[in-house]
Amino acid sequence: QKEVEQDPGPLSVPEGAIVSLNCTYSNSAFQYFMWYRQYSRKGPELLMYTYSSGNKEDGRFTAQVDKSSKYISLFIRDSQPSDSATYLCAMAGSGANNLFFGTGTRLTVIP
Amino acid sequence: GAGVSQTPSNKVTEKGKYVELRCDPISGHTALYWYRQSLGQGPEFLIYFQGTGAADDSGLPNDRFFAVRPEGSVSTLKIQRTERGDSAVYLCASSERPRYEQYFGPGTRLTVT
């Protein structure tokens, strides 16, 4: 079993829809939770970064962490065609030097 | 400011050959990471440098892989006796503080034929 599980999709939504992306994990030592966006043939771009449990909002994006369930989410409101990309969750433990990534969910927002 | 840069963007090599991949981190970032991303997968950690030294090389798959960062800035990932299974995108990232906010370069797409 991989330490981080993420549904690879693909996920297609109409423009303006609310998108929900999720990851589960098995390592209770994870303390830091990140979401990256990756366009085709580009490097991952850091979107949001959350420490421990709770919510964090940045514009149209909201990240949620539920450590008791080992479950994290990214919500995108008013989705735009430019949001079409692969979304990767990533996690790290306290003091750890490397990130553990999910496989990524491929999202397409249809105009 | 300038982001992480990687060269070459694409590299095609024959099985058994030696390759070098270069990473130039964001200026002032002391931490540098190498990851490998296979098709349809998330990046997988290879090695982490703090300054000039390799602080964690636990992700290197075998002794054909080696990386250096002699002056604490640019890093080179070296792969000896390449195999077809080494074909992937090799990503470099750097960070200042905290380490969890890592900024990635565009990657080098390595194809071993």
mmCIF file of C-alpha atoms in Angstrom, chain A residues 11-110:
data_model
loop_
_atom_site.group_PDB
_atom_site.id
_atom_site.type_symbol
_atom_site.label_atom_id
_atom_site.label_comp_id
_atom_site.label_asym_id
_atom_site.label_seq_id
_atom_site.Cartn_x
_atom_site.Cartn_y
_atom_site.Cartn_z
ATOM 1 C CA LEU A 11 -12.191 14.423 -13.750
ATOM 2 C CA SER A 12 -14.183 16.657 -16.124
ATOM 3 C CA VAL A 13 -16.386 19.497 -14.909
ATOM 4 C CA PRO A 14 -18.177 22.411 -16.580
ATOM 5 C CA GLU A 15 -16.815 25.901 -16.135
ATOM 6 C CA GLY A 16 -18.042 27.478 -12.895
ATOM 7 C CA ALA A 17 -18.431 24.191 -11.051
ATOM 8 C CA ILE A 18 -16.994 23.492 -7.614
ATOM 9 C CA VAL A 19 -14.232 20.905 -7.800
ATOM 10 C CA SER A 20 -13.310 18.590 -4.940
ATOM 11 C CA LEU A 21 -9.971 16.775 -4.999
ATOM 12 C CA ASN A 22 -8.932 14.369 -2.270
ATOM 13 C CA CYS A 23 -6.090 12.294 -0.891
ATOM 14 C CA THR A 24 -5.812 9.756 1.874
ATOM 15 C CA TYR A 25 -2.676 8.705 3.673
ATOM 16 C CA SER A 26 -1.510 6.036 6.052
ATOM 17 C CA ASN A 27 1.456 7.624 7.851
ATOM 18 C CA SER A 28 0.267 9.357 11.015
ATOM 19 C CA ALA A 29 3.625 11.175 11.233
ATOM 20 C CA PHE A 30 2.709 13.466 8.339
ATOM 21 C CA GLN A 31 2.341 17.031 9.612
ATOM 22 C CA TYR A 32 2.667 19.172 6.485
ATOM 23 C CA PHE A 33 0.243 18.973 3.594
ATOM 24 C CA MET A 34 0.696 20.594 0.212
ATOM 25 C CA TRP A 35 -1.193 20.859 -3.046
ATOM 26 C CA TYR A 36 0.666 21.297 -6.300
ATOM 27 C CA ARG A 37 -0.675 22.038 -9.769
ATOM 28 C CA GLN A 38 1.142 20.592 -12.758
ATOM 29 C CA TYR A 39 0.460 21.596 -16.326
ATOM 30 C CA SER A 40 1.416 19.231 -19.098
ATOM 31 C CA ARG A 41 5.197 18.998 -19.551
ATOM 32 C CA LYS A 42 5.832 21.495 -16.742
ATOM 33 C CA GLY A 43 7.122 21.179 -13.201
ATOM 34 C CA PRO A 44 4.747 21.119 -10.220
ATOM 35 C CA GLU A 45 3.695 24.546 -8.959
ATOM 36 C CA LEU A 46 2.994 24.990 -5.245
ATOM 37 C CA LEU A 47 -0.613 26.091 -4.695
ATOM 38 C CA MET A 48 -1.211 25.757 -0.982
ATOM 39 C CA TYR A 49 0.556 24.579 2.137
ATOM 40 C CA THR A 50 -1.106 23.614 5.435
ATOM 41 C CA TYR A 51 0.308 22.547 8.743
ATOM 42 C CA SER A 52 -1.603 19.912 10.751
ATOM 43 C CA SER A 53 -5.413 19.924 10.767
ATOM 44 C CA GLY A 54 -7.737 22.690 9.697
ATOM 45 C CA ASN A 55 -8.725 24.784 6.738
ATOM 46 C CA LYS A 56 -6.849 27.312 4.650
ATOM 47 C CA GLU A 57 -8.333 29.552 2.005
ATOM 48 C CA ASP A 58 -6.592 31.400 -0.825
ATOM 49 C CA GLY A 59 -8.840 33.051 -3.365
ATOM 50 C CA ARG A 60 -10.877 30.356 -5.126
ATOM 51 C CA PHE A 61 -8.913 27.564 -3.438
ATOM 52 C CA THR A 62 -9.591 25.982 -0.040
ATOM 53 C CA ALA A 63 -7.466 23.245 1.503
ATOM 54 C CA GLN A 64 -8.784 21.056 4.307
ATOM 55 C CA VAL A 65 -6.903 18.590 6.473
ATOM 56 C CA ASP A 66 -8.561 16.010 8.735
ATOM 57 C CA LYS A 67 -5.772 14.206 10.535
ATOM 58 C CA SER A 68 -8.162 12.000 12.498
ATOM 59 C CA SER A 69 -9.389 10.510 9.219
ATOM 60 C CA LYS A 70 -6.040 10.862 7.422
ATOM 61 C CA TYR A 71 -7.858 12.697 4.658
ATOM 62 C CA ILE A 72 -7.074 15.947 2.854
ATOM 63 C CA SER A 73 -9.070 17.907 0.310
ATOM 64 C CA LEU A 74 -8.676 20.762 -2.121
ATOM 65 C CA PHE A 75 -11.752 22.665 -3.239
ATOM 66 C CA ILE A 76 -11.755 24.931 -6.281
ATOM 67 C CA ARG A 77 -14.679 27.347 -6.553
ATOM 68 C CA ASP A 78 -15.872 28.890 -9.809
ATOM 69 C CA SER A 79 -13.564 26.624 -11.789
ATOM 70 C CA GLN A 80 -12.017 28.039 -14.961
ATOM 71 C CA PRO A 81 -10.653 26.372 -18.098
ATOM 72 C CA SER A 82 -7.219 27.604 -16.984
ATOM 73 C CA ASP A 83 -7.548 25.338 -13.929
ATOM 74 C CA SER A 84 -7.257 22.331 -16.249
ATOM 75 C CA ALA A 85 -4.147 20.514 -15.023
ATOM 76 C CA THR A 86 -3.009 17.647 -12.848
ATOM 77 C CA TYR A 87 -3.325 18.296 -9.116
ATOM 78 C CA LEU A 88 -0.867 16.558 -6.841
ATOM 79 C CA CYS A 89 -1.150 16.267 -3.089
ATOM 80 C CA ALA A 90 2.094 16.021 -1.145
ATOM 81 C CA MET A 91 2.937 15.434 2.505
ATOM 82 C CA ALA A 92 5.871 15.434 4.881
ATOM 83 C CA GLY A 93 6.573 14.571 8.462
ATOM 84 C CA SER A 94 8.041 16.918 11.022
ATOM 85 C CA GLY A 95 11.763 17.135 10.416
ATOM 86 C CA ALA A 96 11.562 15.132 7.209
ATOM 87 C CA ASN A 97 13.422 16.355 4.171
ATOM 88 C CA ASN A 98 11.376 14.919 1.371
ATOM 89 C CA LEU A 99 7.804 15.079 0.169
ATOM 90 C CA PHE A 100 5.567 12.080 -0.444
ATOM 91 C CA PHE A 101 3.291 12.654 -3.420
ATOM 92 C CA GLY A 102 0.028 11.188 -4.584
ATOM 93 C CA THR A 103 -0.264 10.050 -8.184
ATOM 94 C CA GLY A 104 -2.112 13.237 -9.158
ATOM 95 C CA THR A 105 -5.679 13.833 -10.366
ATOM 96 C CA ARG A 106 -6.097 15.073 -13.909
ATOM 97 C CA LEU A 107 -8.745 17.802 -14.074
ATOM 98 C CA THR A 108 -10.385 19.246 -17.185
ATOM 99 C CA VAL A 109 -12.684 22.282 -16.916
ATOM 100 C CA ILE A 110 -14.913 22.483 -19.975
#
